[in-house]
XYZ file of N, CA and C in Angstrom:
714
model
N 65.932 152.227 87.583
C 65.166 151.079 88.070
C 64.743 150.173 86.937
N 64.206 150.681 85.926
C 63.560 150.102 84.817
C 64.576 149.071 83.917
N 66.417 149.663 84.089
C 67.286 148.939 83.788
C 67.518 147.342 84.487
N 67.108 147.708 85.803
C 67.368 146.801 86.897
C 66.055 145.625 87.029
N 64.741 146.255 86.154
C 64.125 145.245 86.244
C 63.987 144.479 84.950
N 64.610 144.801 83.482
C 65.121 143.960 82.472
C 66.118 143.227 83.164
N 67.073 143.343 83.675
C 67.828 142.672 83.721
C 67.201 141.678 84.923
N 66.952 141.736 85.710
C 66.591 140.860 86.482
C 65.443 139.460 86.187
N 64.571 140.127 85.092
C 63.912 139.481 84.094
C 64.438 138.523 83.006
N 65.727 139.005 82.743
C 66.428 137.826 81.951
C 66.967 137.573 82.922
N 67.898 137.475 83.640
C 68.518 136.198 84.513
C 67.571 135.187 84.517
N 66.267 135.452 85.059
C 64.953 134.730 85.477
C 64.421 133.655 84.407
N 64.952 134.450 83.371
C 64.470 133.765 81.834
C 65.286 132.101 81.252
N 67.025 132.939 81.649
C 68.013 132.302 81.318
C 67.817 131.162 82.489
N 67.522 131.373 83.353
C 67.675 129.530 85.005
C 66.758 128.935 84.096
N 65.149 129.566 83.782
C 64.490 128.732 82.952
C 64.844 127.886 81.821
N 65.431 128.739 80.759
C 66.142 127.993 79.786
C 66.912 127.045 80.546
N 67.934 127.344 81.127
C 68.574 125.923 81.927
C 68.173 124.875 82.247
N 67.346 124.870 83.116
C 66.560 123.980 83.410
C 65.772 123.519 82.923
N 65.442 123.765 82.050
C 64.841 123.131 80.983
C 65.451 121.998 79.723
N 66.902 122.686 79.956
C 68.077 121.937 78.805
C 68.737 120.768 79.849
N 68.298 121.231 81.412
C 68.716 119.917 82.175
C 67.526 118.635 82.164
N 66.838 119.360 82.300
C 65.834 118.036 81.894
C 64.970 117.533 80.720
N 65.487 118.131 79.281
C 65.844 117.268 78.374
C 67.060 117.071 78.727
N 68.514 116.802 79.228
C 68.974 115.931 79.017
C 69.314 114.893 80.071
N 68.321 115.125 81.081
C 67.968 113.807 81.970
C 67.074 113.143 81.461
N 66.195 113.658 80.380
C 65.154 112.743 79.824
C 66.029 111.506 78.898
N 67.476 111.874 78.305
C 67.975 110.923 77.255
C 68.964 109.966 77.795
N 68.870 110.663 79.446
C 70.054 109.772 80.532
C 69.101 108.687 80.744
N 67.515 109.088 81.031
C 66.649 107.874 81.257
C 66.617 106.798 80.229
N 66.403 107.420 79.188
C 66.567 106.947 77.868
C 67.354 105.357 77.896
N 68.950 105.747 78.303
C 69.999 105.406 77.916
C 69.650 104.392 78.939
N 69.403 104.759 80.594
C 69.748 103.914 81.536
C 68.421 102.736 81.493
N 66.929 102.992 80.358
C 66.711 101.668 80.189
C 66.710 100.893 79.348
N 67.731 100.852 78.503
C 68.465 99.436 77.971
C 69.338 99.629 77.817
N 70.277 99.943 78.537
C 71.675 99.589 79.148
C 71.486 98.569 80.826
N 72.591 97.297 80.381
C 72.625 97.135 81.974
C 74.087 97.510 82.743
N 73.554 97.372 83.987
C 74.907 97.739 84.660
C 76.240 97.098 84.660
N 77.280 97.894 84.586
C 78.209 97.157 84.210
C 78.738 96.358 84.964
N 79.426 95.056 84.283
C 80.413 94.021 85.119
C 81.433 94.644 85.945
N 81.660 94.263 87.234
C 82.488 94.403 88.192
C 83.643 93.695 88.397
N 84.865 94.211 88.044
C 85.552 92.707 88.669
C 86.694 93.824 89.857
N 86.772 93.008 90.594
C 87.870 93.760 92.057
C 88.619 92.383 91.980
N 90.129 92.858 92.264
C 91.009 91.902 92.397
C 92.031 92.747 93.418
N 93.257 91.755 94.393
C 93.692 92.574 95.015
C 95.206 91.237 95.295
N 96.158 91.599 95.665
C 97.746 90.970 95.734
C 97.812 91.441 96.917
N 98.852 90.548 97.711
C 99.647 90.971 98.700
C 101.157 91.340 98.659
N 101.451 90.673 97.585
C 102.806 90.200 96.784
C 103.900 89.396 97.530
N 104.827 89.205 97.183
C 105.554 88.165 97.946
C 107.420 88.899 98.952
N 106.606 88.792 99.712
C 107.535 89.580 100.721
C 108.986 89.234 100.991
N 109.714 90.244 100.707
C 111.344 89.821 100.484
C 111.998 90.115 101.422
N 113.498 89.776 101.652
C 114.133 90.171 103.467
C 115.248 90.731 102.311
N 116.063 91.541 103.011
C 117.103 91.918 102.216
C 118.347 92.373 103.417
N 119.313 91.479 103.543
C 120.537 91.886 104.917
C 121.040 92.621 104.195
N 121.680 93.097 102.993
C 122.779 93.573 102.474
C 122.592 95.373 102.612
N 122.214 96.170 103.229
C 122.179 97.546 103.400
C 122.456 98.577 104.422
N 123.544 99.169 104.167
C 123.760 99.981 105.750
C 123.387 101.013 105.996
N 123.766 101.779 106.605
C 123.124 102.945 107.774
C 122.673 104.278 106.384
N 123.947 104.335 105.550
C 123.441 105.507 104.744
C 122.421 105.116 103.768
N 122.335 103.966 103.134
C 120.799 104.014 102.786
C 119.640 103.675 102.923
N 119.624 103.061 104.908
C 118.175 102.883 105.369
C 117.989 104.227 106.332
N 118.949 105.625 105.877
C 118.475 106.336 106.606
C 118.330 107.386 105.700
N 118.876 107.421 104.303
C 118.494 107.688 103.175
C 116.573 107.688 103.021
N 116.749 106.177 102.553
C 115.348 105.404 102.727
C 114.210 106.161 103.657
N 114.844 106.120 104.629
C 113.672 106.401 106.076
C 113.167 107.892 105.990
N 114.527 108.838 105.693
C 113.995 110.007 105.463
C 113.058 110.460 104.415
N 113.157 109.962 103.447
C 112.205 109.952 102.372
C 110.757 109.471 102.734
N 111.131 108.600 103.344
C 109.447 108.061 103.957
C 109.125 109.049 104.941
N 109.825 109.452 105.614
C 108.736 110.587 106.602
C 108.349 111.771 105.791
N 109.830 112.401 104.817
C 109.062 113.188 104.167
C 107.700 113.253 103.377
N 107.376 111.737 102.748
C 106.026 111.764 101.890
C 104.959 112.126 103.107
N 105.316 112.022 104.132
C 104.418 112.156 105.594
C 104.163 113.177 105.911
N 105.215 114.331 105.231
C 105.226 115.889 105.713
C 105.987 116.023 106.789
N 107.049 114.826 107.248
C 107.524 115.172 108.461
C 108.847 115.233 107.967
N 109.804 115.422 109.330
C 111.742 115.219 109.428
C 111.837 114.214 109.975
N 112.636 113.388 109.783
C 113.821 112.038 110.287
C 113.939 112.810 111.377
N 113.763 112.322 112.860
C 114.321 112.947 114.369
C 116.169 112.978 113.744
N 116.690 113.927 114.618
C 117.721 114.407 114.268
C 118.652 112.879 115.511
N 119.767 112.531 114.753
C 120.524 111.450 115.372
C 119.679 110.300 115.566
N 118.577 110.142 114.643
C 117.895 108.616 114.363
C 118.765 107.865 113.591
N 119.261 106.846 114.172
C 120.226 106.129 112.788
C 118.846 104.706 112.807
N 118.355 104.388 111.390
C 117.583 103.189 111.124
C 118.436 101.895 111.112
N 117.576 100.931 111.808
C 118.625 99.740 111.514
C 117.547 98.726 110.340
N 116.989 99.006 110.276
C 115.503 98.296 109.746
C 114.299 99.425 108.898
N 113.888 98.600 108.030
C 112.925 99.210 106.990
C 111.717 98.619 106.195
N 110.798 98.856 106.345
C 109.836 97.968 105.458
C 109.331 98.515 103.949
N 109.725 98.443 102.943
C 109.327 99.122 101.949
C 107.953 98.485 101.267
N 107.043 99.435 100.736
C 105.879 98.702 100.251
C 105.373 99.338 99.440
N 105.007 99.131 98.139
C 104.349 99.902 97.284
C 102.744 99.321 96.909
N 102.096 99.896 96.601
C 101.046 99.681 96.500
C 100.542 100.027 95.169
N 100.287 98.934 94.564
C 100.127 98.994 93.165
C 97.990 99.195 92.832
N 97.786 100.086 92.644
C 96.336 100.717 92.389
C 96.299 100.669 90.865
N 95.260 100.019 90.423
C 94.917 100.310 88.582
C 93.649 100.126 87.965
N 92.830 100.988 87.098
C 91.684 100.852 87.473
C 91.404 100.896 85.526
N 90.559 100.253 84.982
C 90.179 100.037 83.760
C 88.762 100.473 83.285
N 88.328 101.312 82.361
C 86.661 101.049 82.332
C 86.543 100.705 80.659
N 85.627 99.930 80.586
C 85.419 99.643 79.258
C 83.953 100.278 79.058
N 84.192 101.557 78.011
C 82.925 102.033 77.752
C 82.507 101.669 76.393
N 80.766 101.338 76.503
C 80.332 101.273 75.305
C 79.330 102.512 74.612
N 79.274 102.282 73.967
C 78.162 103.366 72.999
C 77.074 103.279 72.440
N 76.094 103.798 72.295
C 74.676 103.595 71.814
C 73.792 104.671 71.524
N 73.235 104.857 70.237
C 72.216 105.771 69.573
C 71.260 105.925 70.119
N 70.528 106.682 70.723
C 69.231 106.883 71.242
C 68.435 108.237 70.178
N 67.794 108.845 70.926
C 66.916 109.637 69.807
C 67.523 110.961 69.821
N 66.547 111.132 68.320
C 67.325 112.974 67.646
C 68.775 112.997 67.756
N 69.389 111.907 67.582
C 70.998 112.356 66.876
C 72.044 112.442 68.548
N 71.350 112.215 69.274
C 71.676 112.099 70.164
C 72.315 110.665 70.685
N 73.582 110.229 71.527
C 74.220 109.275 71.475
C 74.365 109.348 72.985
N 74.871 107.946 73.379
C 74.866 107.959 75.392
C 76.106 107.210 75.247
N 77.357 107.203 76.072
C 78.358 106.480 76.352
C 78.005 106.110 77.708
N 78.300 104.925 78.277
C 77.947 104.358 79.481
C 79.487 103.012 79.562
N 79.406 102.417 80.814
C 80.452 101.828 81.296
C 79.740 100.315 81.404
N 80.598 99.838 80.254
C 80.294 98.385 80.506
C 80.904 97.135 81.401
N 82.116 97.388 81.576
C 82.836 97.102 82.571
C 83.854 97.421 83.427
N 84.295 97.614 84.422
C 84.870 98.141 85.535
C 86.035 96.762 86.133
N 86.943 97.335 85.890
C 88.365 96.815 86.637
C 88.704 97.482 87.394
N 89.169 97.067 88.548
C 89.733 97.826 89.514
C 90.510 96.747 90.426
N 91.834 97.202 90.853
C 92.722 96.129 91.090
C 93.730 97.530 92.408
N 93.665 96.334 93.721
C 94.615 97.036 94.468
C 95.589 96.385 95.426
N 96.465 96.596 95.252
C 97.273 94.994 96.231
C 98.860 95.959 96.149
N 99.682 95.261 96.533
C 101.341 95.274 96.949
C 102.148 94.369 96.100
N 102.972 95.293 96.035
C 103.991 94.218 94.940
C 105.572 94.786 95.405
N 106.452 93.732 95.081
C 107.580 93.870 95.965
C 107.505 94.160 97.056
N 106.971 93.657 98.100
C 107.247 94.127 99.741
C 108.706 93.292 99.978
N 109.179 94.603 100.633
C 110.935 94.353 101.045
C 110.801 94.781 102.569
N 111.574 93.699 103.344
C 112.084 94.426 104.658
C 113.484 93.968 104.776
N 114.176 95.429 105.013
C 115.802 95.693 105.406
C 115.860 95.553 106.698
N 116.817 94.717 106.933
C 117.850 94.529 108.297
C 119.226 95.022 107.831
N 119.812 96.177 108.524
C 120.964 96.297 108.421
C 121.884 95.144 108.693
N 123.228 95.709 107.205
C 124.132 94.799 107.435
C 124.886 94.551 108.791
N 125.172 95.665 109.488
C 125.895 95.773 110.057
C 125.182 95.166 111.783
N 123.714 94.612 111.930
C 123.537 93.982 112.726
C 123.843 92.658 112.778
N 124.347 91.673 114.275
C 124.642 90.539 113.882
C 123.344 89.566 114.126
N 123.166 88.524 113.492
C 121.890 87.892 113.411
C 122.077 86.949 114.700
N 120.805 87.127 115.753
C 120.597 86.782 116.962
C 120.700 87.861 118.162
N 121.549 88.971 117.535
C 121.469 89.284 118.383
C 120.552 90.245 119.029
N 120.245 90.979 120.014
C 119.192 91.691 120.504
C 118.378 92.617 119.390
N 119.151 93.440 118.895
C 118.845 94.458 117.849
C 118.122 93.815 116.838
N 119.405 93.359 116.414
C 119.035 92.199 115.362
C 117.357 91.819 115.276
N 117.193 91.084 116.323
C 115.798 90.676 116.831
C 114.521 91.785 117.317
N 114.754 92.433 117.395
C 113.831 93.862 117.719
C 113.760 94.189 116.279
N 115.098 95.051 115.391
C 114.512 95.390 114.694
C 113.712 94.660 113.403
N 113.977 92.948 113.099
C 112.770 92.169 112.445
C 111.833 92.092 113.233
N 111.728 91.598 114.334
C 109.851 92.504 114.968
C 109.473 93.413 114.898
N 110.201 94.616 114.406
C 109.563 95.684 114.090
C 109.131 95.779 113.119
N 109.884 95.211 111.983
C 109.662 95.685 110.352
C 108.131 94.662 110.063
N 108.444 93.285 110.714
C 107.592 92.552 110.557
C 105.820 92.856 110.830
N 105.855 94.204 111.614
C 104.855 94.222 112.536
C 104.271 95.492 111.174
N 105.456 96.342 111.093
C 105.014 97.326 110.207
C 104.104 96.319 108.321
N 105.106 95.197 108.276
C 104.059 94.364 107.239
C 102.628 94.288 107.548
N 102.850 93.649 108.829
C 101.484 92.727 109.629
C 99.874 93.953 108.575
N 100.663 95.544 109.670
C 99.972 96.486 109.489
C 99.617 96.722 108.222
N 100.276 96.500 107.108
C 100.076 96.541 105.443
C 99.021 96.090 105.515
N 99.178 94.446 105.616
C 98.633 93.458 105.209
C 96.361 93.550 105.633
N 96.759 93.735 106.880
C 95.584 93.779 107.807
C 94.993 95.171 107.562
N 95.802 95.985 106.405
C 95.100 97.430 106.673
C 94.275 96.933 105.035
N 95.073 96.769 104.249
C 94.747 96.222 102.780
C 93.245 95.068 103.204
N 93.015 94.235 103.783
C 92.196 93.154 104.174
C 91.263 94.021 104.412
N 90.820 95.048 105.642
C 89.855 95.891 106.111
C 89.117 96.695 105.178
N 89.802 97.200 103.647
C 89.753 98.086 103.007
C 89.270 97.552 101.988
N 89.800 96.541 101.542
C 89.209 95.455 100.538
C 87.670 95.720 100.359
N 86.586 95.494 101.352
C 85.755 95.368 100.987
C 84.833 96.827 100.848
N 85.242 97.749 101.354
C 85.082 99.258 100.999
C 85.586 99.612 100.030
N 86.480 98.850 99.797
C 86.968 98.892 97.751
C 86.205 98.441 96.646
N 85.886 97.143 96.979
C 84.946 96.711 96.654
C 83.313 97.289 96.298
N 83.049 97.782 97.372
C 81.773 98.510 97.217
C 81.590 99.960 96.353
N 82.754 100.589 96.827
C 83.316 101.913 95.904
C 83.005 101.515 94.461
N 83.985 100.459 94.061
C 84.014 100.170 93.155
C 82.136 99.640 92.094
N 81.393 99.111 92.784
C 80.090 98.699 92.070
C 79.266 99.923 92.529
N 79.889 101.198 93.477
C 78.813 101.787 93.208
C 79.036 102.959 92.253
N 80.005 102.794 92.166
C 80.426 104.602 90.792
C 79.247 104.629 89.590
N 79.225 103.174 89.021
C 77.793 103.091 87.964
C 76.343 104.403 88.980
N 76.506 103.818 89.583
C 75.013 104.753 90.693
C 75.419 106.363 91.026
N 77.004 106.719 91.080
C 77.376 107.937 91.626
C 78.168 108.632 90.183
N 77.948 108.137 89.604
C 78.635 108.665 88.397
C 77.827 108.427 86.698
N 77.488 107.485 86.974
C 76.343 106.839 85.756
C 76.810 106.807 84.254
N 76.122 107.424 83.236
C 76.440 108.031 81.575
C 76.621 109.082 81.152
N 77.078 109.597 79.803
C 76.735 110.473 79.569
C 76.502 110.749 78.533
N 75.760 111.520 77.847
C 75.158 111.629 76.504
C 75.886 112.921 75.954
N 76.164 112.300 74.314
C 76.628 113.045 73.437
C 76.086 113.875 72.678
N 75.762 114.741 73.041
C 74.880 115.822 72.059
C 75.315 115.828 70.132
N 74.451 116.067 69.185
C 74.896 115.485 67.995
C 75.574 116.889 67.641
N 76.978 117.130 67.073
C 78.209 118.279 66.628
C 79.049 117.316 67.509
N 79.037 116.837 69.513
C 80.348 116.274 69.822
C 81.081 115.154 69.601
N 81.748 115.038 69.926
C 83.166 113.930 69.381
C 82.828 113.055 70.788
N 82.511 111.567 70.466
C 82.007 110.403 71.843
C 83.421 110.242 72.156
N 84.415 110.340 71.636
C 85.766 109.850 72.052
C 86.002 110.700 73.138
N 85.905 112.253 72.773
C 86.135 113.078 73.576
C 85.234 112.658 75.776
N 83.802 112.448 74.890
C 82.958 112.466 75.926
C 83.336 110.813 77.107
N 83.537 110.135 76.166
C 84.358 108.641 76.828
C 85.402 108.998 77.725
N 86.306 109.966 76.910
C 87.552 110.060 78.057
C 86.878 110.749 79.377
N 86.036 111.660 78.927
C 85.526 112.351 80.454
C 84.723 111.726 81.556
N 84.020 110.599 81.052
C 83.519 109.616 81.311
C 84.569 108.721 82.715
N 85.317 108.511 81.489
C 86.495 107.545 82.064
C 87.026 108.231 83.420
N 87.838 109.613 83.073
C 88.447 110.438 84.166
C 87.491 110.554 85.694
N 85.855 111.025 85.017
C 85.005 111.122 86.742
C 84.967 109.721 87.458
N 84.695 108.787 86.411
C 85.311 107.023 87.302
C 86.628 106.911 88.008
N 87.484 107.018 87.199
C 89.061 107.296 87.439
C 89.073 107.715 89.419
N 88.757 109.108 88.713
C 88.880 109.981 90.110
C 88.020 109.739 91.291
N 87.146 109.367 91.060
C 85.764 108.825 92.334
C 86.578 107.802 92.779
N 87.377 106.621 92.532
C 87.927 105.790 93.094
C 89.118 105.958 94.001
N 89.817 107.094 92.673
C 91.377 106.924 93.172
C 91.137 107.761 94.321
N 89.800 108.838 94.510
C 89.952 109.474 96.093
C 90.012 108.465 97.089
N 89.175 107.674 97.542
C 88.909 106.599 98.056
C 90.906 106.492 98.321
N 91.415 105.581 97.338
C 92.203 104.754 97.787
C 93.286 105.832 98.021
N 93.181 107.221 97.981
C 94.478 108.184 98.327
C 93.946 108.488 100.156
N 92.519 108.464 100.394
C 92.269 108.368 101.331
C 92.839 107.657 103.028
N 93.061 105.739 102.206
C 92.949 104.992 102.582
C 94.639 104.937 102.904
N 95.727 105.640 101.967
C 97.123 105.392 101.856
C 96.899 106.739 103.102
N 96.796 107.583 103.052
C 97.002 108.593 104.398
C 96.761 107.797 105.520
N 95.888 107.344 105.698
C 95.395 106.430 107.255
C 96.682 105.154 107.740
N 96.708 104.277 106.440
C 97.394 103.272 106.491
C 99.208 104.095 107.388
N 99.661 105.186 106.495
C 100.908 105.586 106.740
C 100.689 106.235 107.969
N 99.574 106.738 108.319
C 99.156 107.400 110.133
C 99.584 106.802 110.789
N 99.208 105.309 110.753
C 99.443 104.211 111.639
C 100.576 103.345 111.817
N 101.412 103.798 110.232
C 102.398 102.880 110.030
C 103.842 103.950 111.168
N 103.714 105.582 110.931
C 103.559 106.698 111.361
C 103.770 106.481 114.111
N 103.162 105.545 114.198
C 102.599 105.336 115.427
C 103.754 104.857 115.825
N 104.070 103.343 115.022
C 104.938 102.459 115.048
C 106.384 103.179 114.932
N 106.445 104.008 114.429
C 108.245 104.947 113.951
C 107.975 105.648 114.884
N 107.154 106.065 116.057
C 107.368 107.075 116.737
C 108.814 107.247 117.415
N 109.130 108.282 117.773
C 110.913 108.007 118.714
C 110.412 107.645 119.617
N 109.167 107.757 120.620
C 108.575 107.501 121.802
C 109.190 105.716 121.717
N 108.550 105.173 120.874
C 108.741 103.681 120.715
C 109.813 103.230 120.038
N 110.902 103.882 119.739
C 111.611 103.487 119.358
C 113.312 103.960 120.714
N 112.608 104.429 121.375
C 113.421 104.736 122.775
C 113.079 103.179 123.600
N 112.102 103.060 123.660
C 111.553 101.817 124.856
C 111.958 100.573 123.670
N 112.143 100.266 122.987
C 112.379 99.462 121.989
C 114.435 98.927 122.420
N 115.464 100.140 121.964
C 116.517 100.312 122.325
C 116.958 100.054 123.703
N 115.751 100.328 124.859
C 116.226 100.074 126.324
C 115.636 98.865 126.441
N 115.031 97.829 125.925
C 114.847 96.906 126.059
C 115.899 95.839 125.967
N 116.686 96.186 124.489
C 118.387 95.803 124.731
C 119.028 96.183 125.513
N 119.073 97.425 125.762
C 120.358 97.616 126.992
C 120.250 96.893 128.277
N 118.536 96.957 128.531
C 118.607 95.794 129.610
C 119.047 94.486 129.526
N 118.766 93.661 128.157
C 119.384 92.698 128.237
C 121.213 92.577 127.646
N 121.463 93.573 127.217
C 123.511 93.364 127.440
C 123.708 93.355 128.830
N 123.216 94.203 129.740
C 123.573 93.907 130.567
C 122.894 93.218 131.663
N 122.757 92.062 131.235
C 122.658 90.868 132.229
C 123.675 90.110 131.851
């Protein structure tokens, strides 16, 4: 027993020490956070300039297509041939400019002076197979389709924008400084700095690419792409 109550006595000892080393070093975060101001924000965002491309046939918009369901976790329906494709990348990039500053007992604070963050589309391509003729039914279905799958880019990017936006000015509040104890290397402590910004965002926008492809996901269903096909057959034969 007598073993069991030393030891239980230092654990008890050691949270103290802890907590105690946490708040000296929330005392030098206060420190830091009053004269530092918050950092500049800038959000910027592209749509990019949307390209048509006729020249591609069946083996590589079904090439293409399969690859896109796979990032989805899914299979290409078996005997789907694509006549149409919307490709879109989404260009995400995020910058922090940290600065540095001496505070007391040898102690140093890195904090974020400014924040870039940039999210938009670049190269948007939509494929019409070669092998459709222009006017005709298909033809015309499948650019309303691809077109619609843009629309959805476009209008999903617009909605998100400003939840990007906000993400973005609040990481200073959810992420803040951090102080360099005097033996560490600030370079070291900057990059770590950098990475919890980094990552607080890029969840957000890995978030936002699952939802967007859910929906993009709705639109490729075979369900709708059956009623799509009999919409031509009704009109050949008239």
């Amino acid at each position: 027993m007598r073993k069991v109550f030393f030891a239980l006595i230092f654990m008890i000892s050691a949270v103290r020490i802890g907590d105690a080393a946490d708040d000296n070093m929330q005392k030098y975060v206060q420190e830091c956070l009053s004269v530092i101001d918050a950092p500049v924000v800038e959000v910027t965002s592209a749509y990019g300039k949307l390209r048509y491309n006729y020249t591609k046939g069946e083996e590589f918009l079904k090439r293409e297509t399969a690859q896109k369901y796979k990032e989805n976790g899914l299979d290409i329906p078996q005997d789907f041939v694509p006549i149409g494709l919307t490709k879109v990348r989404d260009g995400f990039s995020f910058n922090l400019t940290v600065g540095q500053i001496e505070i007391s007992r040898g102690y140093e604070c890195v904090y974020p002076e400014k924040i870039e963050a940039h999210l938009g589309f670049y190269v948007p391509t939509i494929y019409i197979s070669k092998d459709l003729q222009e006017g005709s039914c298909l033809y015309d279905v499948a650019l309303k389709h691809e077109k619609t799958h843009m629309q959805i880019y476009i209008e999903a990017l617009d909605y998100f924008l400003p939840e990007f936006k906000r993400a973005s000015e609040d990481l200073f509040n959810s992420v803040g400084v951090k102080i360099v104890a005097p033996g560490q290397q600030s370079d070291v402590v900057a990059k770590e700095l950098n990475v919890e910004y980094l990552q607080k965002l890029q969840t957000k926008v890995e978030n936002w690419r699952t939802e967007v492809e859910s929906e993009q996901l709705k639109l490729d269903s075979v369900e709708n792409y059956i009623i799509e096909n009999k919409l031509c057959e009704k009109f050949d034969k008239k």
